[in-house]
XYZ file of C-alpha atoms in Angstrom:
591
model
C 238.619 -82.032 103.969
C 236.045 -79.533 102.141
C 235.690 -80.525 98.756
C 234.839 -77.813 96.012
C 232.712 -78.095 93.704
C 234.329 -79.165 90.880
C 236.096 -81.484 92.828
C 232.939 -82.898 93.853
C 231.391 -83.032 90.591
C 234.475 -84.739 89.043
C 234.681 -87.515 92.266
C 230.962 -88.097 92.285
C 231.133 -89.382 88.810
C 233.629 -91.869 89.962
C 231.362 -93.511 92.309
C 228.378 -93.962 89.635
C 230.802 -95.850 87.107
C 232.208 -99.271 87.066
C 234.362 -99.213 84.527
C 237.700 -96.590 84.592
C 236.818 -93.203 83.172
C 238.614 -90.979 81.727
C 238.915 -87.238 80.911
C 236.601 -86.547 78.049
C 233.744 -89.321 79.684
C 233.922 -87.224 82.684
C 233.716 -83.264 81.079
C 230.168 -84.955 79.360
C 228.710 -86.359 82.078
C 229.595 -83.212 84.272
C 229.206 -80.464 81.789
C 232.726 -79.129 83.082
C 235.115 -77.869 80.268
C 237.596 -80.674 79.448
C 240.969 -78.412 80.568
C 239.360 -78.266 84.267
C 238.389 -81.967 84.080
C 241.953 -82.566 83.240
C 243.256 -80.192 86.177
C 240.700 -81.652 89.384
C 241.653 -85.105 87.881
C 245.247 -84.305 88.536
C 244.573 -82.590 91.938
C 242.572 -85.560 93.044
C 245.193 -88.106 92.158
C 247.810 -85.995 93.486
C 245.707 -85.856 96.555
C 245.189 -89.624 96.746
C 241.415 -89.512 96.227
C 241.709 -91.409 92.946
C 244.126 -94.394 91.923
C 244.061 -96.227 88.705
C 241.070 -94.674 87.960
C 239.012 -95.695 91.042
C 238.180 -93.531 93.793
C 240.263 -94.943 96.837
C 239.220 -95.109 100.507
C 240.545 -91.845 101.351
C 238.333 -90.317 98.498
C 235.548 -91.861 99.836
C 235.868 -90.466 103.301
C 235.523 -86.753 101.940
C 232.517 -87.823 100.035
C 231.056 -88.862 103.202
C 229.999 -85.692 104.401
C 228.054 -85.187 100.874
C 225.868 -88.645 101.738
C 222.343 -88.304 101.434
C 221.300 -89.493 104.759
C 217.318 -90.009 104.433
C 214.465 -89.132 102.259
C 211.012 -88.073 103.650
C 208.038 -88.105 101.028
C 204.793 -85.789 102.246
C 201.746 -87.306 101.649
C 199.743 -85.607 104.229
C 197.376 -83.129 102.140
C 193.656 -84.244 100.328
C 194.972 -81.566 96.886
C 191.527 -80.527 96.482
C 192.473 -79.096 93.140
C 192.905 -82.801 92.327
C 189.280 -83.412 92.778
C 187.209 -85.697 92.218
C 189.630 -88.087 92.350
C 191.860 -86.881 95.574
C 188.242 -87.288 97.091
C 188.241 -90.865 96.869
C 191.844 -91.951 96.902
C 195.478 -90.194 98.093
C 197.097 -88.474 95.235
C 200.163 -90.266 95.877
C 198.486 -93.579 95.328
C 197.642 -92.754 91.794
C 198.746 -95.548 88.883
C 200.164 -92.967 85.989
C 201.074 -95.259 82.769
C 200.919 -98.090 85.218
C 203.078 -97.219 88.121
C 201.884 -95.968 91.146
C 203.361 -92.441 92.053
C 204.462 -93.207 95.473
C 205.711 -96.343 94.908
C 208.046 -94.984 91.494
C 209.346 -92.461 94.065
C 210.255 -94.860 96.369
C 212.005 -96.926 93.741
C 213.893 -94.015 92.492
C 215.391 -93.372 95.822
C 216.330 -96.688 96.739
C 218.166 -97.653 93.349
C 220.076 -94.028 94.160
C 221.112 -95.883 97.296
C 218.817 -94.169 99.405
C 216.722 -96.527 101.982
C 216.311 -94.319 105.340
C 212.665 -93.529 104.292
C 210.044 -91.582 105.812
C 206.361 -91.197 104.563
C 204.694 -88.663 106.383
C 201.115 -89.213 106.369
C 197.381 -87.299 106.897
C 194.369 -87.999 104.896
C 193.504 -91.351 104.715
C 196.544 -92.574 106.069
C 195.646 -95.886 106.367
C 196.217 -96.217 103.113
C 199.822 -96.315 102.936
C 200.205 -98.767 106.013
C 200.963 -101.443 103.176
C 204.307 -99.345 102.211
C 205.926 -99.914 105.579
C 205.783 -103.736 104.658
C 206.501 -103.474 100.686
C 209.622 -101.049 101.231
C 210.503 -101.440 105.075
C 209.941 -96.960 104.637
C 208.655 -95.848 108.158
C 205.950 -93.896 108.586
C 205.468 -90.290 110.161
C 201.367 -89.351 110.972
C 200.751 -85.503 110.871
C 197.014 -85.517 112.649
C 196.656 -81.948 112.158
C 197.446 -82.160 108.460
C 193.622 -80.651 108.470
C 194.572 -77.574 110.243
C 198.131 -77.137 109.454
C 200.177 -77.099 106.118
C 203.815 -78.754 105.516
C 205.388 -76.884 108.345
C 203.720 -78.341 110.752
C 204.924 -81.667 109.010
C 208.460 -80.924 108.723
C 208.209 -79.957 112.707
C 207.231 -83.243 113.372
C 209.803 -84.698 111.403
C 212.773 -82.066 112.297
C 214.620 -84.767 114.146
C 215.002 -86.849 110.678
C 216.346 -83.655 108.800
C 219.791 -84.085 108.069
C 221.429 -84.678 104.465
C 217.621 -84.910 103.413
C 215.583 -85.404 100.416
C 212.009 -83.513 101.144
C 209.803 -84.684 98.235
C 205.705 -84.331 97.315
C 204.269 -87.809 96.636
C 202.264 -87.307 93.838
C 205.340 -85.723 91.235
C 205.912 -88.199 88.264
C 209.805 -88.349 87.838
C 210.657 -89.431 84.312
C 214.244 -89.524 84.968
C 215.251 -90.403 88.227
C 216.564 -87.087 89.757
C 218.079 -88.522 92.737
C 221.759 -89.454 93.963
C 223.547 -90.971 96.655
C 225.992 -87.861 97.383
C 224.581 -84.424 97.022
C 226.808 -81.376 97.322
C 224.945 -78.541 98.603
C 221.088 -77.671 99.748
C 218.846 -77.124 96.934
C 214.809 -76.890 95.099
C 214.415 -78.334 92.276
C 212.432 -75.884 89.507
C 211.112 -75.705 86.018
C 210.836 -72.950 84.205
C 207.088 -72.041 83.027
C 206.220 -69.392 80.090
C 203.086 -67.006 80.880
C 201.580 -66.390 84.359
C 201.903 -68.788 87.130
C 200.590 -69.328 90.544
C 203.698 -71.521 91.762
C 206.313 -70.041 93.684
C 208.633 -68.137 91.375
C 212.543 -68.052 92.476
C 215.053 -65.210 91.605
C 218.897 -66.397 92.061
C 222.299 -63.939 92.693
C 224.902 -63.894 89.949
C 225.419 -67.598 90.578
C 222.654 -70.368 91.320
C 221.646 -69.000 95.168
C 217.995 -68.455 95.864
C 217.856 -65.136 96.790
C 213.671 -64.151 96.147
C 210.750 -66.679 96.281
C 207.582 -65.090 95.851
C 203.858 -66.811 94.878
C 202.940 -66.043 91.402
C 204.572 -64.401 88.479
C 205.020 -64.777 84.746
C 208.088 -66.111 82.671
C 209.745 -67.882 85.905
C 211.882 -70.461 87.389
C 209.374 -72.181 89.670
C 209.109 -74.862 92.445
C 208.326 -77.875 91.291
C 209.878 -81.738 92.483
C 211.733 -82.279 95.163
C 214.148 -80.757 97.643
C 217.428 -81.274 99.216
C 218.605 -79.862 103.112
C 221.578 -80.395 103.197
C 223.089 -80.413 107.266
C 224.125 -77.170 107.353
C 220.879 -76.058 105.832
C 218.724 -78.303 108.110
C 220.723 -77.084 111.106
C 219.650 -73.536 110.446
C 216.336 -74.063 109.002
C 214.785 -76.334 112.238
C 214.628 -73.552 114.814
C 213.301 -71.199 112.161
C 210.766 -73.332 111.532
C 209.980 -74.251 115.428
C 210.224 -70.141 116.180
C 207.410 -69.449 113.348
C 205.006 -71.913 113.949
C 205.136 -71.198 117.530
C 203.543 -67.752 116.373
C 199.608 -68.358 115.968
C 199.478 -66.494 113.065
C 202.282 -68.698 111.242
C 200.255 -72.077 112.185
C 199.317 -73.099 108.768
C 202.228 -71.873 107.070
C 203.946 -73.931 104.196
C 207.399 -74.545 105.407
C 208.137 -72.437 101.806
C 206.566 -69.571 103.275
C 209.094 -69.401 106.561
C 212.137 -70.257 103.936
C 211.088 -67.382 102.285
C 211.028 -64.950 105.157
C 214.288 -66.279 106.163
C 216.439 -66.271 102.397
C 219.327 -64.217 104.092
C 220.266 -66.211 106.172
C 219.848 -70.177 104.591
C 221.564 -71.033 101.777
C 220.040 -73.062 99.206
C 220.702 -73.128 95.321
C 218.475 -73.842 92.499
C 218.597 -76.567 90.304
C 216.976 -76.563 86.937
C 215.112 -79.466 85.338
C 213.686 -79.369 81.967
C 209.422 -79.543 82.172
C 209.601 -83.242 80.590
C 211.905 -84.619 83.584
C 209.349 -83.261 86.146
C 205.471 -83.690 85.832
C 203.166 -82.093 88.410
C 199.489 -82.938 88.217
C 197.137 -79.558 89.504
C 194.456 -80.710 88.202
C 192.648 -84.017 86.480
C 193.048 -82.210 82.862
C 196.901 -82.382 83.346
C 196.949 -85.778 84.350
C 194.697 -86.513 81.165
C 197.365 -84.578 78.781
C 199.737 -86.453 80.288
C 198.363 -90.031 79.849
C 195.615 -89.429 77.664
C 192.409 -91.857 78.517
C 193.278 -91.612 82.314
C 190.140 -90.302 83.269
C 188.551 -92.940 80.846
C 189.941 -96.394 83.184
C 190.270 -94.785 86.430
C 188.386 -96.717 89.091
C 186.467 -93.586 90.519
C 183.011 -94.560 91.613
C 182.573 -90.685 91.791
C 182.606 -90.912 88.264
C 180.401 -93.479 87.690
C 178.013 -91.776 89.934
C 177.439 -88.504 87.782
C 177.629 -90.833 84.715
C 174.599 -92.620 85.928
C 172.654 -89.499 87.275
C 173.011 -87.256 84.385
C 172.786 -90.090 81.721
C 176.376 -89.453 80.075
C 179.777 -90.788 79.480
C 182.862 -89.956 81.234
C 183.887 -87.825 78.290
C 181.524 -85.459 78.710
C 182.339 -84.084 82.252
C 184.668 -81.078 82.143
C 186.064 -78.461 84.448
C 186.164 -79.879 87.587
C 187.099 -77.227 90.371
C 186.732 -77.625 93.942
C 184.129 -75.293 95.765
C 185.414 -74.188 99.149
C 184.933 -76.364 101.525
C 182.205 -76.690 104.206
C 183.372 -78.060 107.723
C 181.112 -81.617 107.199
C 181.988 -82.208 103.367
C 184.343 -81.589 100.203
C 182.651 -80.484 97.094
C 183.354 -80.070 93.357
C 181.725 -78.290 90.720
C 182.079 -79.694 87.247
C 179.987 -79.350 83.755
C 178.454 -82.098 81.196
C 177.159 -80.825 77.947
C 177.460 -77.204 79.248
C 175.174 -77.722 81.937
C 177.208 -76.858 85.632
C 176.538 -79.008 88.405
C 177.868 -79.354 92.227
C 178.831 -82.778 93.435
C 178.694 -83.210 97.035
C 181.128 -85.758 98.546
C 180.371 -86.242 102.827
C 183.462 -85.909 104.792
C 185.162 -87.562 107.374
C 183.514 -89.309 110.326
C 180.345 -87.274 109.254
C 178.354 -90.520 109.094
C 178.427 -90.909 112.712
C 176.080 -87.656 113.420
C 174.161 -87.153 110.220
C 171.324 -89.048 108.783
C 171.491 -89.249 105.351
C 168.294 -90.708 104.714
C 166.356 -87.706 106.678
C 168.861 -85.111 104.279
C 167.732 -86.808 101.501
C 163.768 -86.363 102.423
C 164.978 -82.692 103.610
C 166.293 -81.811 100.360
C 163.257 -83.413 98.547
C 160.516 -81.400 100.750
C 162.828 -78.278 99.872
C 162.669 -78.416 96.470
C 159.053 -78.960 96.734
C 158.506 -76.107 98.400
C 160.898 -73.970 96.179
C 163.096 -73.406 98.743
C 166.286 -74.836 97.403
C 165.253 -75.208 93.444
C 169.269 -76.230 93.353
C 168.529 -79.957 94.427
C 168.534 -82.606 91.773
C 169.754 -86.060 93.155
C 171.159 -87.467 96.608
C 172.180 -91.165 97.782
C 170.762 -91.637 101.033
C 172.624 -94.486 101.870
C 176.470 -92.982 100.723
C 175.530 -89.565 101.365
C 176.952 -88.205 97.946
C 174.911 -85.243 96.353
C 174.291 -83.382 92.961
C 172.963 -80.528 92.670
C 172.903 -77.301 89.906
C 175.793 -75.108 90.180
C 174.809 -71.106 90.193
C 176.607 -69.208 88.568
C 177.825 -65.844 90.120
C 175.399 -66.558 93.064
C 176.499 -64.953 96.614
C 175.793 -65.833 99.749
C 173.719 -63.932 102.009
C 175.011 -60.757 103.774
C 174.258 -60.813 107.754
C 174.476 -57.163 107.390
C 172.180 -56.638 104.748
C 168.349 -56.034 106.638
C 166.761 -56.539 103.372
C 168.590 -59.856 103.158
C 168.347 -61.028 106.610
C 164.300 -60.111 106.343
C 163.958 -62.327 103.610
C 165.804 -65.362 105.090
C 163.720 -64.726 108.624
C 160.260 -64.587 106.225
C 161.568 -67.784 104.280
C 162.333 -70.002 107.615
C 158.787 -68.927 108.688
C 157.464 -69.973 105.607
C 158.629 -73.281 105.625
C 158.183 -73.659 109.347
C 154.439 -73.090 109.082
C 154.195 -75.470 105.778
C 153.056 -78.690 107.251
C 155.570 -80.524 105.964
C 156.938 -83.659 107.810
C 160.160 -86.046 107.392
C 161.430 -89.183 109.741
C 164.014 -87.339 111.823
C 164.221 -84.847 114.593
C 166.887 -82.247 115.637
C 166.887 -81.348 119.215
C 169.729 -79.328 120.346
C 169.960 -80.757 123.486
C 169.505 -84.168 122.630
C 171.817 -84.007 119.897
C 174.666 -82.326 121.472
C 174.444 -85.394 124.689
C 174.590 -87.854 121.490
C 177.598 -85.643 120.411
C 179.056 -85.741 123.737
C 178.864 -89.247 124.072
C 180.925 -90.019 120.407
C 183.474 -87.424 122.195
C 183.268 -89.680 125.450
C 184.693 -92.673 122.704
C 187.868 -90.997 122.198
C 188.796 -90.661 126.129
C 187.276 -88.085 129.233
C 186.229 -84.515 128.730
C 188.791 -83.025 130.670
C 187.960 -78.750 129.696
C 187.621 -76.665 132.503
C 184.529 -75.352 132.945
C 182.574 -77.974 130.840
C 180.308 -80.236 133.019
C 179.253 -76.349 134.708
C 177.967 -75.542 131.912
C 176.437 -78.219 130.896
C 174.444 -78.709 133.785
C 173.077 -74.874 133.076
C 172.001 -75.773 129.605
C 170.651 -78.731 130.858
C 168.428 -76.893 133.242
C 167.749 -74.614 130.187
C 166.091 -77.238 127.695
C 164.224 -78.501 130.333
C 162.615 -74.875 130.888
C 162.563 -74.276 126.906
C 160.809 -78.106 126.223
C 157.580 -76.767 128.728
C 157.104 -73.436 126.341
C 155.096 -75.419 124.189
C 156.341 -74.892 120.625
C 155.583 -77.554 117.947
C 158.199 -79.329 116.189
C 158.157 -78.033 112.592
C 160.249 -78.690 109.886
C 163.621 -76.926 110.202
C 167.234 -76.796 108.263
C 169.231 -76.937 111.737
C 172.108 -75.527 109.339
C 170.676 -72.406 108.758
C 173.776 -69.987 108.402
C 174.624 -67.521 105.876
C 176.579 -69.548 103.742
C 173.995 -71.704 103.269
C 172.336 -69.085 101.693
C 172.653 -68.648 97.647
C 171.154 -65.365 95.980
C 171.071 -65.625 91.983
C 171.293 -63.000 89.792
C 167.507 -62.277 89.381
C 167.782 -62.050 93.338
C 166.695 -65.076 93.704
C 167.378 -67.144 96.722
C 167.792 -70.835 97.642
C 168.722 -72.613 100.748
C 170.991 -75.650 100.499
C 172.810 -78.151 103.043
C 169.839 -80.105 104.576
C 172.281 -82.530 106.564
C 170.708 -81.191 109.251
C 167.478 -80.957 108.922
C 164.280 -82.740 111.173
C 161.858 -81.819 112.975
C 162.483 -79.520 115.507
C 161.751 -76.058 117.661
C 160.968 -73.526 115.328
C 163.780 -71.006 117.410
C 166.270 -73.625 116.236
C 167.062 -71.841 112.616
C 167.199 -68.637 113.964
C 170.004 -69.278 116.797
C 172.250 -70.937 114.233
C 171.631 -68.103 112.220
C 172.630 -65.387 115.043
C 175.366 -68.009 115.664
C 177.215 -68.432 112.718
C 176.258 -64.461 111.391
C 178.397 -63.523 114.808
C 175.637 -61.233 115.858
C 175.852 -59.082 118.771
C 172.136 -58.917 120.928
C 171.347 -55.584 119.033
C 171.663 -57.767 116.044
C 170.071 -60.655 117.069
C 166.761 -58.292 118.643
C 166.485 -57.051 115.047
C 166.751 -60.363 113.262
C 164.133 -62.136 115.648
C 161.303 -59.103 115.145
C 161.272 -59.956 111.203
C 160.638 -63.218 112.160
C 157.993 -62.629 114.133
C 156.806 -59.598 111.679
C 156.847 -57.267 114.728
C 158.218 -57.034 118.183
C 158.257 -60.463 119.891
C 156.294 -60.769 123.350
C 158.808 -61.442 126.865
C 157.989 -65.151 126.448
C 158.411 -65.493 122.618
C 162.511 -63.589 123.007
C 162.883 -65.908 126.157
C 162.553 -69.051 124.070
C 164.196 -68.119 121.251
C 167.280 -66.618 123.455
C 167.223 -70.307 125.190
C 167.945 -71.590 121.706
C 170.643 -69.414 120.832
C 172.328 -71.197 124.366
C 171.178 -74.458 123.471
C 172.887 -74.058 119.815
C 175.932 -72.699 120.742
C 176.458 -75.713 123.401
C 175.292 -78.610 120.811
C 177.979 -76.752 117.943
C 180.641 -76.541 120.712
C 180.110 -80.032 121.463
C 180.210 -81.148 117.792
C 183.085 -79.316 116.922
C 184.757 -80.888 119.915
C 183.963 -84.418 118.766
C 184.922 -82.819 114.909
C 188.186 -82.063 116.597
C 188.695 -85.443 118.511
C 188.522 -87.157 114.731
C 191.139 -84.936 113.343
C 188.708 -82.829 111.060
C 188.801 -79.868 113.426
C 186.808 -76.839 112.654
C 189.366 -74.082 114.134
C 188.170 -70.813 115.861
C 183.944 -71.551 115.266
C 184.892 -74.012 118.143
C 185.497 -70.956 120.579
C 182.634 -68.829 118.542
C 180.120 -71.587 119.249
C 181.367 -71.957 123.021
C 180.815 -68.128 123.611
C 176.951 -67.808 122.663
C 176.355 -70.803 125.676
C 179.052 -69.016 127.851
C 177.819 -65.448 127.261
C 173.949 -65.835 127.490
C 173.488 -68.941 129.570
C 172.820 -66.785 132.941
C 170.878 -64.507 131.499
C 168.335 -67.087 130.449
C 168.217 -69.075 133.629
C 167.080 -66.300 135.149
C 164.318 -65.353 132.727
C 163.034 -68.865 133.361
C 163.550 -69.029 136.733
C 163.036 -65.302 138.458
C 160.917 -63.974 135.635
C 161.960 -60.702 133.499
């Protein structure tokens, strides 16, 4: 039998309560007038759901369908907002007024009855391992959770989608919003005064969803949990699978495809007021909300600007996270009105860079004036600090003023004398790359060990041209690049950087600029301040082959640790695949 709502309402309340309850108990704790509560009760009793004030077996079989099966928590995403802490430790794993935000959800759910538990895991999954034996909760590992958003999360976990809870880890509840029998598919919201970012949610006459749209002002928003219901979940998994089979829908929130699909899935809204549900954006929330946070948080983060900039934890402010790079995560932050950038090195990124040649790098190039940003790096952690610049830009590939300047400036400091302990040689450092790739199982691409035996053949040609090692970024890229407002320009992100072929800089540049040869012919004359001789363009063309294979192969071994880098994997590939002939045959049957 189909219960209706009020029916529901009015036999849910039965379940929660020991002692018998009667009319005017159950019109408060159902909000229902007390003439309807009067009418379902006699319907139900009639109906032999409820004796003697108890709901009977009968009753509970039609509640049955209304069970909340399962509960899956997502915990797969860094929350870079959520920086500098989300850095160092899971969002989820956060003690607020000393409970730890995963664990209080978890709670919650079981004391509502619910114990089929999921935790679907990303970033630094390892660090809820421990939950599987403090809750018996399973656990669900999205490796892609770099690449792909919460869709590609719910995909994986489409075949525990039932009578489902779907819930962020990191929400504070400070009532516990869940129950054991849930009538229909809902999104729990909040309603926020002024301009918001969140996803705003129009209903129909009753409480349907019926618009959800990113950003608006005086809204009912998304914030908490959600509930699929069967029927909902039914519908909603080949949606999902049918999207994200589309490239363009890869990354897409699992919101997003709801949205596109409102018509046809059925899901209410269900309004909380702001002081049930807390959502933490950023570390200045989380401060309001338990004021001193920031003050005992273990975050060595913290204590690491503290001790470079000689102040207290109360005097850092604004911390907003810089988009990312593909080796690190970064935040910018101010002390005393002064704006810095704090560098923190990403995953697996100790295996290929040495930090103790970066930190020489950045020291020669703030010698030298070249990046004046520099102020501080560990060379054993591999965290940085450097001066933020404000409204700076990066350099504009298309800009021939621009990309003079940047040719001049790698000149400059190519013909400086100055030395550090490391080398960079693309060849040499894309076999050590190939080898870390070799560690997580055989190269099985089509097409690889061809080509690798051509640019093979090509370094050896390219090593006999004769070309001193001189000191080189290896990174040398556009967005790399920051122009001030007096038009002033600075180079950053030595990770890199060694001592290496001068033609090195310039084939990362054409590289990661996406130049076309017309492009590349004009960029490698301002370097050389005029047209370049046969043999000059045939070494620097062999590095332009020799960079795009030692990229490929990093992003490859980037890829095999689950911190992918996305299409510059296939840009890299094409500047070995496209010009690898063409040099061979420079080098071996002359122009």
């Amino acid at each position: 039998m189909t219960l209706t709502r009020t029916e529901f309402d009015v036999l849910r309340i039965f379940t929660m309560n020991e002692p018998v309850l009667h009319a005017p108990q159950v019109a408060h704790a159902t909000d229902l007038p007390p003439e309807m509560v009067e009418e379902t009760l006699d319907t139900l009793t009639h109906d032999g759901f409820i004796s003697s004030g108890r709901v009977t077996q009968k009753g509970a079989e039609a509640l049955e369908p209304y069970r909340v099966d399962s509960a899956v928590i997502l915990a797969t995403d860094l929350y870079p907002r959520f920086a500098p802490i989300s850095y160092e430790e899971p969002k989820g794993l956060l003690k607020v007024r000393g409970e730890i935000l995963i664990e209080r959800q978890i709670e919650q759910l079981q004391a509502a009855g619910i114990t089929n538990i999921t935790i679907a895991v990303g970033y630094k999954q390892e660090c809820f391992f421990y939950l599987s034996a403090k809750y018996e909760v399973k656990l669900l590992v999205n490796h892609e959770y770099a690449e792909r958003d919460n869709g590609w999360t719910l995909w994986l976990a489409r075949e525990l989608l039932g009578n489902t809870y779907l819930c962020p880890s990191d929400d504070y509840f400070a009532a516990n919003p869940f129950e054991r029998y849930v009538y229909k598919a809902y999104h729990a919201s909040v309603y926020v005064e002024g301009s918001t970012d969140e996803w705003c949610l129009g209903t129909d006459g009753g409480e349907r969803i019926v618009s959800a749209s990113i950003g608006g002002h005086d809204s009912w928003v998304t914030q908490g949990h959600a509930y699929f219901d069967r029927a909902f979940s039914e519908r909603f998994i080949p949606l999902l699978g049918q999207a994200l089979m589309q490239s363009e829908n890869e990354s897409k929130p699992w919101e997003s495809i709801y949205a596109e699909n409102l018509s046809s899935l059925d899901m209410e809204i269900r309004r909380y007021s702001s002081d049930i549900i807390h959502e933490f954006n950023s570390l200045e929330e989380l401060e309001e909300f338990e004021p001193g946070f920031v003050s005992h948080v273990s975050s060595p983060i913290l204590d690491n600007i503290t001790q470079v900039l000689s102040c207290f934890r109360a005097d850092i402010h604004g911390f907003l996270p810089v988009s990312q790079g593909l080796t690190n995560l970064s935040f910018r932050f101010s002390v005393n009105g002064q704006e810095y950038v704090y560098r923190h090195p990403g995953i697996g990124t100790d295996k290929f860079i040495d930090r103790d040649a970066e930190t020489q790098a950045n020291t020669v190039a703030h010698r030298l004036g070249v990046d004046r940003t520099f102020l501080y790096e560990d060379s054993k952690q591999g965290w940085k600090i450097c001066r933020f610049v404000r409204n700076a830009r990066n350099l504009d590939p298309l800009d021939p003023t621009q990309v003079k300047r940047a040719m001049e400036l790698c000149r400059s400091f190519h013909e400086s004398g100055a030395r550090i302990n490391a080398t960079f040689d693309f060849f040499g450092n894309g076999v050590s790359y190939e080898s870390l790739l070799e560690g997580h199982g055989a190269i099985n691409i089509s097409g690889y060990y061809e080509l690798r035996e051509k640019v093979a053949r090509i370094s050896a040609h390219a090593s006999g041209d004769g070309y001193p090692p001189c000191f080189s970024h290896n990174d040398y890229l556009p967005l790399n690049f920051l122009i001030d407002e007096q038009n002033g320009m600075d180079v950053i992100d030595w990770e890199f950087a060694g001592m290496s072929d001068p033609g090195n800089d310039f084939a990362t540049f054409v590289i990661c600029s996406q130049y076309d040869e017309g492009k590349a012919e004009e960029a490698l004359s301002y370097y050389f301040g005029g047209t370049p001789t046969f043999l000059e363009r045939r070494h620097f063309w062999a590095m332009v082959v020799l960079g795009g294979w030692c990229w490929y192969v990093w992003a490859l071994e980037k890829d095999a640790e689950g911190a992918g880098v996305g299409e510059w994997e296939s840009i890299y590939k094409s500047y070995a695949v496209d010009y690898v002939d063409r040099v061979l045959t420079w080098y071996e049957e002359g122009e």
